[in-house]
Short mmCIF file of C-alpha atoms and ligand atoms in Angstrom, two decimals:
data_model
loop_
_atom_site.label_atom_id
_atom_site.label_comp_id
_atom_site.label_asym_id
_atom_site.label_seq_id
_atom_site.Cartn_x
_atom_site.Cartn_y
_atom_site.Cartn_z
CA UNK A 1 -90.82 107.64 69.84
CA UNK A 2 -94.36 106.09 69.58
CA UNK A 3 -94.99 105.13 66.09
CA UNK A 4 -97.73 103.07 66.51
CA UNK A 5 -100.22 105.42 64.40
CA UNK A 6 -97.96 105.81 61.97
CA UNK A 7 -96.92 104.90 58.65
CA UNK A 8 -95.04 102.20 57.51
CA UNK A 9 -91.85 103.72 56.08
CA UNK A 10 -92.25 105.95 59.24
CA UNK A 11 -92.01 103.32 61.40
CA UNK A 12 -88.98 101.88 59.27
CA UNK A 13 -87.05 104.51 60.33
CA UNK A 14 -88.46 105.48 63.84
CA UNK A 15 -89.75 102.20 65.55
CA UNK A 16 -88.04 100.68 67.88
CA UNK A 17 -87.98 102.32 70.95
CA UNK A 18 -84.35 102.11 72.04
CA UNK A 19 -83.06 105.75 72.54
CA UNK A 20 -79.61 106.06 73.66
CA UNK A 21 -78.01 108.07 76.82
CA UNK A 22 -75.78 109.79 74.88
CA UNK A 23 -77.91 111.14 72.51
CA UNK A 24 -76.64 109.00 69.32
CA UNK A 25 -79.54 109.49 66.98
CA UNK A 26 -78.77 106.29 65.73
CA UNK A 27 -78.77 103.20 68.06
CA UNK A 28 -75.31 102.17 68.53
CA UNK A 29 -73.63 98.93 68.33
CA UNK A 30 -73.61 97.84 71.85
CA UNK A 31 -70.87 95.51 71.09
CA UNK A 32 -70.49 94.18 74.85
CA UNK A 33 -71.22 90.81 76.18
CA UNK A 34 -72.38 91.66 79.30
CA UNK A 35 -73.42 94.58 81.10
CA UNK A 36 -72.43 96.15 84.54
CA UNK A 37 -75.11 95.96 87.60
CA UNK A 38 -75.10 98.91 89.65
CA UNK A 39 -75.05 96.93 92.98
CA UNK A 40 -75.21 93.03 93.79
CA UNK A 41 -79.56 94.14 94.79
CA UNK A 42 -79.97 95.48 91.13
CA UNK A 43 -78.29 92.42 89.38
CA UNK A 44 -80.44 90.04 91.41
CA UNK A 45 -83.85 92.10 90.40
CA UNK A 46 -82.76 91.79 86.92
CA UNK A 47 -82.27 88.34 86.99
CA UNK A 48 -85.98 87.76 88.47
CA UNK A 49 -87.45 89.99 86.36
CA UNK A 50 -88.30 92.22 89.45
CA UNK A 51 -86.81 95.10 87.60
CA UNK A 52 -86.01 95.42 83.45
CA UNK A 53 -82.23 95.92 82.99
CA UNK A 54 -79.80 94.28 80.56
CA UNK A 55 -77.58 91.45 81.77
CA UNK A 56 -75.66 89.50 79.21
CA UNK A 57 -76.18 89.89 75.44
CA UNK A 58 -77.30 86.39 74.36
CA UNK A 59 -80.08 86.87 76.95
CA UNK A 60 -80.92 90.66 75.70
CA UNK A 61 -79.17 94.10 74.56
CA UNK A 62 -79.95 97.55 73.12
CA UNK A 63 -79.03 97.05 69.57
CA UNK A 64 -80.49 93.67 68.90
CA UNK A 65 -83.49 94.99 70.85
CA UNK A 66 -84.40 97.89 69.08
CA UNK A 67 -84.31 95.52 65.45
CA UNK A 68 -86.34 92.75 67.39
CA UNK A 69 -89.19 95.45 68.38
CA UNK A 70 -89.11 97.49 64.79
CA UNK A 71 -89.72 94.36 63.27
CA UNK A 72 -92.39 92.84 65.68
CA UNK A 73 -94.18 96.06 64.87
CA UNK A 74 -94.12 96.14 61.25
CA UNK A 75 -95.39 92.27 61.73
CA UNK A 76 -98.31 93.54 64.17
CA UNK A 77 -96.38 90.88 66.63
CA UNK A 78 -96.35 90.70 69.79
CA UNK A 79 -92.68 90.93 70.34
CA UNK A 80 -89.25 89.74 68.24
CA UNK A 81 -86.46 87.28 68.75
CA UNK A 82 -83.31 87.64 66.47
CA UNK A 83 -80.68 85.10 65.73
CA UNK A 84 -78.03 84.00 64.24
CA UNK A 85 -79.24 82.80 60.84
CA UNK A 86 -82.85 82.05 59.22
CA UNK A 87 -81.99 78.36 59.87
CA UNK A 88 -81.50 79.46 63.93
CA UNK A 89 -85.16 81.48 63.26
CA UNK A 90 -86.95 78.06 61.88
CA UNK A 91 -85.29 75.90 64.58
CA UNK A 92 -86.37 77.70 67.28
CA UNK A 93 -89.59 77.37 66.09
CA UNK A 94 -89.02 73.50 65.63
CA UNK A 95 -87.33 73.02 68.52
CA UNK A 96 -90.34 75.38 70.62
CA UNK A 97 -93.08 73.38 69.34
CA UNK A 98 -92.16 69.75 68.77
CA UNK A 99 -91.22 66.99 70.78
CA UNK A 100 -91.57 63.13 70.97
CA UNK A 101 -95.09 62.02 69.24
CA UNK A 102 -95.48 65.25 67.68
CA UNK A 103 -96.25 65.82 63.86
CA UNK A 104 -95.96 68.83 62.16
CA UNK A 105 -97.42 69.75 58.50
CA UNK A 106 -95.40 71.47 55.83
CA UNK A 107 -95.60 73.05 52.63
CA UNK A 108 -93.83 70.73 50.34
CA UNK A 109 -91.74 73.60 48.50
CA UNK A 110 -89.71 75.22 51.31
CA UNK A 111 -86.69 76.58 51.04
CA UNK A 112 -84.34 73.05 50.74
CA UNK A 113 -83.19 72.92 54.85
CA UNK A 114 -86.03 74.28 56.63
CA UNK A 115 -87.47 70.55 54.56
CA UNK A 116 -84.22 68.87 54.74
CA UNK A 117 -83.73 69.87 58.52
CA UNK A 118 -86.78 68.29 59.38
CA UNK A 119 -86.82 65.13 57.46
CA UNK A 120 -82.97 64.21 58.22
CA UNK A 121 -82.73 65.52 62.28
CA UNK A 122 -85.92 65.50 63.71
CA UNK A 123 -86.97 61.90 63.35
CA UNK A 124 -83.95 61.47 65.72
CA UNK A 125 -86.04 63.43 68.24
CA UNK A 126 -89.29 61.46 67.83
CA UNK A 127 -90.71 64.26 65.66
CA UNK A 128 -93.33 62.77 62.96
CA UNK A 129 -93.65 65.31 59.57
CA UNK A 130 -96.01 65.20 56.17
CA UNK A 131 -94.54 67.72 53.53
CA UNK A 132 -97.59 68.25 51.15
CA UNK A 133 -98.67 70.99 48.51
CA UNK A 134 -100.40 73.63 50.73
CA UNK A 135 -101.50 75.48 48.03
CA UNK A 136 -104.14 73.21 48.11
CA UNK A 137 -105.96 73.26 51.69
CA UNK A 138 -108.17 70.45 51.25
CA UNK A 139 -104.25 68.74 51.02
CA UNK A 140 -103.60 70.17 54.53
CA UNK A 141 -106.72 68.77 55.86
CA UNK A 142 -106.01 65.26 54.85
CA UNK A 143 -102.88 64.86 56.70
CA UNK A 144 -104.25 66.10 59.93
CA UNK A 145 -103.45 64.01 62.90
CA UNK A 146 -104.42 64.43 67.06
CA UNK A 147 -101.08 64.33 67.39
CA UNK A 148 -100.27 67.49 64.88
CA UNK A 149 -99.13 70.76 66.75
CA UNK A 150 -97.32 73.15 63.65
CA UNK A 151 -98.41 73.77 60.49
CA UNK A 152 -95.08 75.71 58.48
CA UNK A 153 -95.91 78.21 55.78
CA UNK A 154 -93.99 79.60 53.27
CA UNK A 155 -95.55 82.15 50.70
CA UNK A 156 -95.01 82.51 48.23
CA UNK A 157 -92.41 79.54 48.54
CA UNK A 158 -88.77 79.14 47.92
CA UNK A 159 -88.35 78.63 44.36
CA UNK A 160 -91.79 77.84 43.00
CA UNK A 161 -93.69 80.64 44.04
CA UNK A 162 -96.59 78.57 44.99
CA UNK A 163 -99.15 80.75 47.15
CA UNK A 164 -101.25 79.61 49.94
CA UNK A 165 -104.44 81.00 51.04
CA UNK A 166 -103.21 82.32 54.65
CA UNK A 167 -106.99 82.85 55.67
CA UNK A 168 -108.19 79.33 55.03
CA UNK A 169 -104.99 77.66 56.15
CA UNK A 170 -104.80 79.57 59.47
CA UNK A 171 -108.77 79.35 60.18
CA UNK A 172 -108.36 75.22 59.86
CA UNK A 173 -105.30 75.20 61.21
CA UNK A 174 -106.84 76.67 64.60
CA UNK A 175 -109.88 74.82 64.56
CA UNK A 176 -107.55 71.55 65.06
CA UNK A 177 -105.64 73.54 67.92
CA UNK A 178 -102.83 73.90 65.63
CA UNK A 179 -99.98 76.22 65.57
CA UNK A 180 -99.29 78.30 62.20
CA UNK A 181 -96.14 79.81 61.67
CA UNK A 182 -95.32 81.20 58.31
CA UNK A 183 -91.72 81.95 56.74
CA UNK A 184 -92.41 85.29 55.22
CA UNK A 185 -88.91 85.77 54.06
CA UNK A 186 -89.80 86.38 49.89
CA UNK A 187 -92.50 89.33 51.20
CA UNK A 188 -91.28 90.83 53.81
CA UNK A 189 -93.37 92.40 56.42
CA UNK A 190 -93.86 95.32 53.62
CA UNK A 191 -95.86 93.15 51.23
CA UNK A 192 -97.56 90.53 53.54
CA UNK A 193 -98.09 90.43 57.63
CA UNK A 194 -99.28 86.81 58.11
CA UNK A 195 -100.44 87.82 61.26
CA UNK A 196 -103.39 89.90 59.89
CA UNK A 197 -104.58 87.10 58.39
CA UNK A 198 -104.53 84.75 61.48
CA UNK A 199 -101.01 83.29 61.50
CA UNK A 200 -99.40 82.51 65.38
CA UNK A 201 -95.45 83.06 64.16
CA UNK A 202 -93.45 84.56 61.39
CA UNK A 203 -89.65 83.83 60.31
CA UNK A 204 -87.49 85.77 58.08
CA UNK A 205 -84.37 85.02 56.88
CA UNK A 206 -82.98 88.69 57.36
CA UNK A 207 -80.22 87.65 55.72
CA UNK A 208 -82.44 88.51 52.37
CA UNK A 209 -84.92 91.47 51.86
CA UNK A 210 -85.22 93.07 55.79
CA UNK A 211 -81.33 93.61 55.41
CA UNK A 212 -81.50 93.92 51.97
CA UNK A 213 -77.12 94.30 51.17
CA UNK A 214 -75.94 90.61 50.88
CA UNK A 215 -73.35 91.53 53.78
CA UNK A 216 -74.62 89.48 57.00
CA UNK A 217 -76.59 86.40 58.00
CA UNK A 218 -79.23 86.71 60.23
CA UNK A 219 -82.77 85.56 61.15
CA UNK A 220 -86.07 86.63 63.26
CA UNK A 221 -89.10 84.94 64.64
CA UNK A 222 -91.83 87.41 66.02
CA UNK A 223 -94.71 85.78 67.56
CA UNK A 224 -98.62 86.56 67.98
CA UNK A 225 -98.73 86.75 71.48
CA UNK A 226 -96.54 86.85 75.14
CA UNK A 227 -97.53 83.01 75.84
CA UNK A 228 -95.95 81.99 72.55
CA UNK A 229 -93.25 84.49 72.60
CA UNK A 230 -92.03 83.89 76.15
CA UNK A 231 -91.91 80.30 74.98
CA UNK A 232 -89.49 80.77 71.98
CA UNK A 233 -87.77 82.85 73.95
CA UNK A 234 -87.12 80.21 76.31
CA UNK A 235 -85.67 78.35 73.76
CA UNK A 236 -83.90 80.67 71.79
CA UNK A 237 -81.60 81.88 74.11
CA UNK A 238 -81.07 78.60 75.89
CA UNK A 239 -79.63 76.74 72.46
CA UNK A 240 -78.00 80.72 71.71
CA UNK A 241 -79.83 81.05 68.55
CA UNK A 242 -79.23 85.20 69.43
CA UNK A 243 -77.65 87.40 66.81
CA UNK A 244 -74.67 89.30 67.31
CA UNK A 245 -75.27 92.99 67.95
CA UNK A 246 -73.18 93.90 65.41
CA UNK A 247 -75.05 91.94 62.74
CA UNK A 248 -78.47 93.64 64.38
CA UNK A 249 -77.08 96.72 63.93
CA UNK A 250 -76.75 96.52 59.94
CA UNK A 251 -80.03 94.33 59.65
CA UNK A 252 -81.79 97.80 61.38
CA UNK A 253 -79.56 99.92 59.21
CA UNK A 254 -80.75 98.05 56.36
CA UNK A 255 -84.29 97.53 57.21
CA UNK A 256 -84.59 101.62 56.98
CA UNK A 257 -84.79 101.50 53.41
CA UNK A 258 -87.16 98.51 52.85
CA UNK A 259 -90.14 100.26 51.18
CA UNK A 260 -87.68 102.01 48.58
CA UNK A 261 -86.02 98.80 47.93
CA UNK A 262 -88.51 96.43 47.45
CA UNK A 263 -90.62 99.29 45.40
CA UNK A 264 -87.78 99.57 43.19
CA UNK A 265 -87.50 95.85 42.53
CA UNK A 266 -90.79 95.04 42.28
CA UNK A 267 -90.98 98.26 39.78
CA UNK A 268 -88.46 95.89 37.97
CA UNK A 269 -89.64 92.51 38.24
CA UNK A 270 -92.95 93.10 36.75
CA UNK A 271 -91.25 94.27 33.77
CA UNK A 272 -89.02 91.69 33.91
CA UNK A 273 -91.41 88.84 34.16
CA UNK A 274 -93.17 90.27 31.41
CA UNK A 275 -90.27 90.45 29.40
CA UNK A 276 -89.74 86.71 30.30
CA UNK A 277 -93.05 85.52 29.50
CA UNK A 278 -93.10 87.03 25.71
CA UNK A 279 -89.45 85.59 25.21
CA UNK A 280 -89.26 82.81 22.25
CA UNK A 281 -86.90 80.95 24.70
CA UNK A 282 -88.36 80.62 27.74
CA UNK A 283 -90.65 77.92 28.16
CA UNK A 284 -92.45 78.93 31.35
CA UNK A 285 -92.53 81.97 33.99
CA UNK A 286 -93.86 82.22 37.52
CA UNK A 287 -93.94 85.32 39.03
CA UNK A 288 -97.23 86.26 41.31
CA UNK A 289 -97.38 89.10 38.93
CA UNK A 290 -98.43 87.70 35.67
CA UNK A 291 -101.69 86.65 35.77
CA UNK A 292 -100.50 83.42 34.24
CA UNK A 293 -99.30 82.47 38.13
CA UNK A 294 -102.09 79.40 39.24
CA UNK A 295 -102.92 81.93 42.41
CA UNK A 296 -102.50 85.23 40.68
CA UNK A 297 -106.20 86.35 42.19
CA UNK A 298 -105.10 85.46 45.68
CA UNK A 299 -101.86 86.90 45.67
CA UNK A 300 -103.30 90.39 44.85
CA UNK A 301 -105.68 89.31 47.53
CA UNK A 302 -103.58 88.74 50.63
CA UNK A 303 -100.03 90.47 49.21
CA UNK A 304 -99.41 94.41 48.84
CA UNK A 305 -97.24 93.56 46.07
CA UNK A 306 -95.93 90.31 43.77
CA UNK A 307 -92.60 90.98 45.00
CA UNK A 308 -89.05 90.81 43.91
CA UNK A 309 -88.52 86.84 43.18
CA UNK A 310 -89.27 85.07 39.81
CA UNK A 311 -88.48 81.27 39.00
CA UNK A 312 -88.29 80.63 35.28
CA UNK A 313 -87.47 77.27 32.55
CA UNK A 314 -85.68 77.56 29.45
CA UNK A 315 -86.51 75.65 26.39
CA UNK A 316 -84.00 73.24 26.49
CA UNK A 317 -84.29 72.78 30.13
CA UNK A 318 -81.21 72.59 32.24
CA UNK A 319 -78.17 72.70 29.87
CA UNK A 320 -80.23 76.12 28.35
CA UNK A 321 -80.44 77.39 31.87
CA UNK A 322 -76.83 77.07 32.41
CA UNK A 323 -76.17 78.70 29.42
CA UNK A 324 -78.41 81.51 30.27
CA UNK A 325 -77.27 81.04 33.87
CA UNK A 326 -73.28 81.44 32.94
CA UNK A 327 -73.55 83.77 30.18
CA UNK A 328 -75.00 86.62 32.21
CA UNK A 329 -72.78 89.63 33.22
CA UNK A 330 -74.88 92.22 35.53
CA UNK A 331 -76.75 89.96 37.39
CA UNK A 332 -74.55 87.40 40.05
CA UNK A 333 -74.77 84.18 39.97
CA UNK A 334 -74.84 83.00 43.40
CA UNK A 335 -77.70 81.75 45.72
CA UNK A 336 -79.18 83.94 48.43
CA UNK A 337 -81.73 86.58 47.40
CA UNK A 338 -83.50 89.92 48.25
CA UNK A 339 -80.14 92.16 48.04
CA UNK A 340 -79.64 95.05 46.40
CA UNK A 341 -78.01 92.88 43.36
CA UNK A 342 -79.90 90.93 40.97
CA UNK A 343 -79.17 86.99 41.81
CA UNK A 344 -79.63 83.99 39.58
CA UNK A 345 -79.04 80.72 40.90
CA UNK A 346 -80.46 77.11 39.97
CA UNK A 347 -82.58 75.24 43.07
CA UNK A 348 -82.24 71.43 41.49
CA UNK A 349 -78.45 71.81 41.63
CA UNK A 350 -77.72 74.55 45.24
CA UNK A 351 -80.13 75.76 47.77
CA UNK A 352 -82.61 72.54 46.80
CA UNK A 353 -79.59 70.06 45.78
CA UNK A 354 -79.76 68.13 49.47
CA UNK A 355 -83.68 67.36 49.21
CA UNK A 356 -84.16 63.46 47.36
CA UNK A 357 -85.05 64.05 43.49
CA UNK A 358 -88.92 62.89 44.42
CA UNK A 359 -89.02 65.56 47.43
CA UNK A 360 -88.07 68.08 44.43
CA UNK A 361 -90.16 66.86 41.77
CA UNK A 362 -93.40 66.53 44.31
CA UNK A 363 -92.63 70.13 44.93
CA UNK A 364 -92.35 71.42 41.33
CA UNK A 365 -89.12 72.33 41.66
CA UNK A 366 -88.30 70.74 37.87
CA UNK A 367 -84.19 70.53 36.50
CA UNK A 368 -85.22 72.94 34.47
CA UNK A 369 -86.18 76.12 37.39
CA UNK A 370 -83.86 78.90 37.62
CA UNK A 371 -84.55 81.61 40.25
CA UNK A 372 -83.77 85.20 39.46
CA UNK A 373 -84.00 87.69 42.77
CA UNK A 374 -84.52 91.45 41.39
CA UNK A 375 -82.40 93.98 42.35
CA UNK A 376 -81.95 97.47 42.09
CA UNK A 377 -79.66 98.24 39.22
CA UNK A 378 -81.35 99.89 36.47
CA UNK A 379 -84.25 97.82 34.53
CA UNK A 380 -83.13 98.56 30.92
CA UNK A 381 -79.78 96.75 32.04
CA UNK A 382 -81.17 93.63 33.85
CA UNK A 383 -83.49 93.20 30.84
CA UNK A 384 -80.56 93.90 28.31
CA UNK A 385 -78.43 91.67 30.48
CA UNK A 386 -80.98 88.61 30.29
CA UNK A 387 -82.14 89.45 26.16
CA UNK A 388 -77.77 88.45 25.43
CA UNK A 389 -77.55 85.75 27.69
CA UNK A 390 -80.85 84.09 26.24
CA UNK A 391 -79.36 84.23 22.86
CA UNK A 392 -76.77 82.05 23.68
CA UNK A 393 -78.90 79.37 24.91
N1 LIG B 401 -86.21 80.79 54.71
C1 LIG B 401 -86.15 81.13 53.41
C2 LIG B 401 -87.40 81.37 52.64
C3 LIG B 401 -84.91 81.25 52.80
O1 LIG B 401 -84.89 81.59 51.50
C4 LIG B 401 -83.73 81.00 53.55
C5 LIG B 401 -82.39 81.08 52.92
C6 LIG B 401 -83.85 80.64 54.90
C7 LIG B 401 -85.11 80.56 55.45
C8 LIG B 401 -82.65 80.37 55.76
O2 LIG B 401 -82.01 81.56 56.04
P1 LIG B 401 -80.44 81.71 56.37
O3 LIG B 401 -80.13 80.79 57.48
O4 LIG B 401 -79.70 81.36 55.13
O5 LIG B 401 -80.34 83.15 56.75
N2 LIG B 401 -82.42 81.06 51.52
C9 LIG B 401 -81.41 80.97 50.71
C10 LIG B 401 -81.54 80.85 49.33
O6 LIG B 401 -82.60 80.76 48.71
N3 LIG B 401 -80.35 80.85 48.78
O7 LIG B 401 -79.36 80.85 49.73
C11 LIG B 401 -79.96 80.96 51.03
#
């Protein structure tokens, strides 16, 4: 079906364009590794291209397919590569664009290895890196160099929230020839499309809001256009970054119910936040909600929502967090976010613990931050859940 003039929860559910022989109304799991040529001819003319056919699943296959083009579409992408993980997603966008001599330029809060990966492996590789706050463009602008080719995105960023102006970074970023690509994992493609506002690539993690049921581990890149696509395609499948169709199969399964999720959770963490920020014992909140947030304008600006995520301190600072953190019975404390669960975890001390203390500290990401992720269950119980684990701190 052609859902390209339609809306976006239409599209959830429709786009994709894989439509099976049998007449399954849902695409099945193609769970094969390879696929059968009709005749030694037909193999050869898929192999050149001559003629479109499936070959061999990490190189392309029905069920992964159908996820990669739903999501390139809600993007406004070109076209979609899945793999294995969000980390596979970010290094084949690493691994695409930078060689020997090259520098890239990254937002300073990232989520901990898509920093860490850079700054431990990639020097081995002759790659050249400045982490800075992109929040700040005039920061970006400084750290320019002939010799830069990606500038990496993440907003609002893993845990901090910080938001960059996508506009402004993507306009200088191409006026220095200068590849954007922009992990829009905490949005999703329902509450930001980088793309409108100029980006080249977007990552998820689908491991987090596109699958949405904290039951696989999986990743996406969808690029602006074929040149750039055909490239990380290249690479993708030749390091077998691909996803396993059975994981595709329950990210498109999940991705089908997107809009109602993240409305519900959003719904949530507005009330949330604001139940946070008029607490006696919390010390800070950022949420791109509050007005309070240092880009609140902007993010109404550029984002259809503020989203699901909030990062907040405890007076008392980490031993209160813990408190808060331990003492909490609805919401699961584990890292990972964007499921249907509420999630608290503590960056400092898990998904930021392998950056150096100064990496964290440059990037506001204090002892004292603990990162909720909003889920479904009903609001009066998160809240009620949160109101008795604060009084024990
Ligand atoms: N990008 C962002 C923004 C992420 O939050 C994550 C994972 C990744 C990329 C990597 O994706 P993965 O390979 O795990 O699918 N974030 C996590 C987090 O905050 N807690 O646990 C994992």
């Amino acid at each position: 079906m052609d859902t390209s003039n339609k809306g976006f929860s239409s599209k959830l559910i429709h786009a994709g364009g894989i439509t099976d022989e049998k007449g399954s109304a849902v695409t099945p799991i193609y769970q094969t590794s390879t696929f059968r040529f009709k005749n030694a001819d037909q193999g050869a003319r898929f192999f050149s291209g001559e003629e479109k056919g499936y070959i061999y699943t990490r190189l392309g296959n029905p069920t992964i397919e159908d996820l990669e083009n739903t999501v390139a579409e809600l993007e406004k992408a070109y076209g979609g590569l899945a793999t294995a993980s969000g980390m596979a997603a970010v290094n084949t966008v690493y691994q695409t664009l930078l060689g020997t001599g090259d520098h890239m330029i990254g937002h300073n809060a990232l989520y901990g290895p898509s920093r860490g990966v850079m700054e431990k492996h990639y020097p081995k590789l002759g790659v050249e890196f400045d982490f800075i706050d992109a929040t700040k463009i005039e920061e970006i602008e400084k750290v320019i160099k002939p010799n830069t080719k990606l500038l990496y995105l993440e907003t609002p960023a893993n845990p901090t929230m910080g938001v960059t102006d996508l506009k402004a970074a993507c306009d200088l970023a191409r006026k220095h020839n200068i590849i954007t690509c922009v992990d829009n994992t905490f949005c999703s493609p329902y509450l930001q499309r980088p793309i409108e506002f100029g980006a080249d690539i977007v990552l998820h993690s689908m491991t987090k809001f596109i699958n949405g049921h904290a039951d696989i581990v999986g990743g996406i890149v969808v690029a602006r256009d074929k040149t750039l696509f055909e490239e990380l395609k290249y690479v993708m499948i030749n390091m077998g970054f691909n996803i396993d169709p059975h994981q595709a199969f329950l990210a498109r399964r999940g991705l089908k119910t997107l809009a109602i999720r993240i409305d519900r959770a959003q719904k949530s963490a507005i009330k949330v936040a604001t139940f946070l920020e008029s607490h006696p014992k919390v010390e800070w909140v950022l949420y791109p909600g509050l007005k309070s947030h240092p880009q609140y304008e902007l993010g109404k600006k550029q984002m259809d929502g503020p989203g699901a995520m909030i990062s907040f301190g405890v007076k008392g600072g980490l031993e209160a967090g813990k408190k808060v953190m331990d003492n909490l019975k609805l919401a699961v404390l584990a890292v990972s976010l964007g499921g249907v669960e509420t999630l608290i975890q503590h960056p400092a001390s898990m998904t930021h613990s392998k950056l150096s203390k100064e990496a964290r500290e440059s990037a506001g990401i204090s002892d004292g931050l603990v990162r909720y992720s909003i889920g479904i269950e009903n609001v009066e119980d998160i809240i009620d859940d949160l109101e008795q684990a604060l009084e024990k701190a």
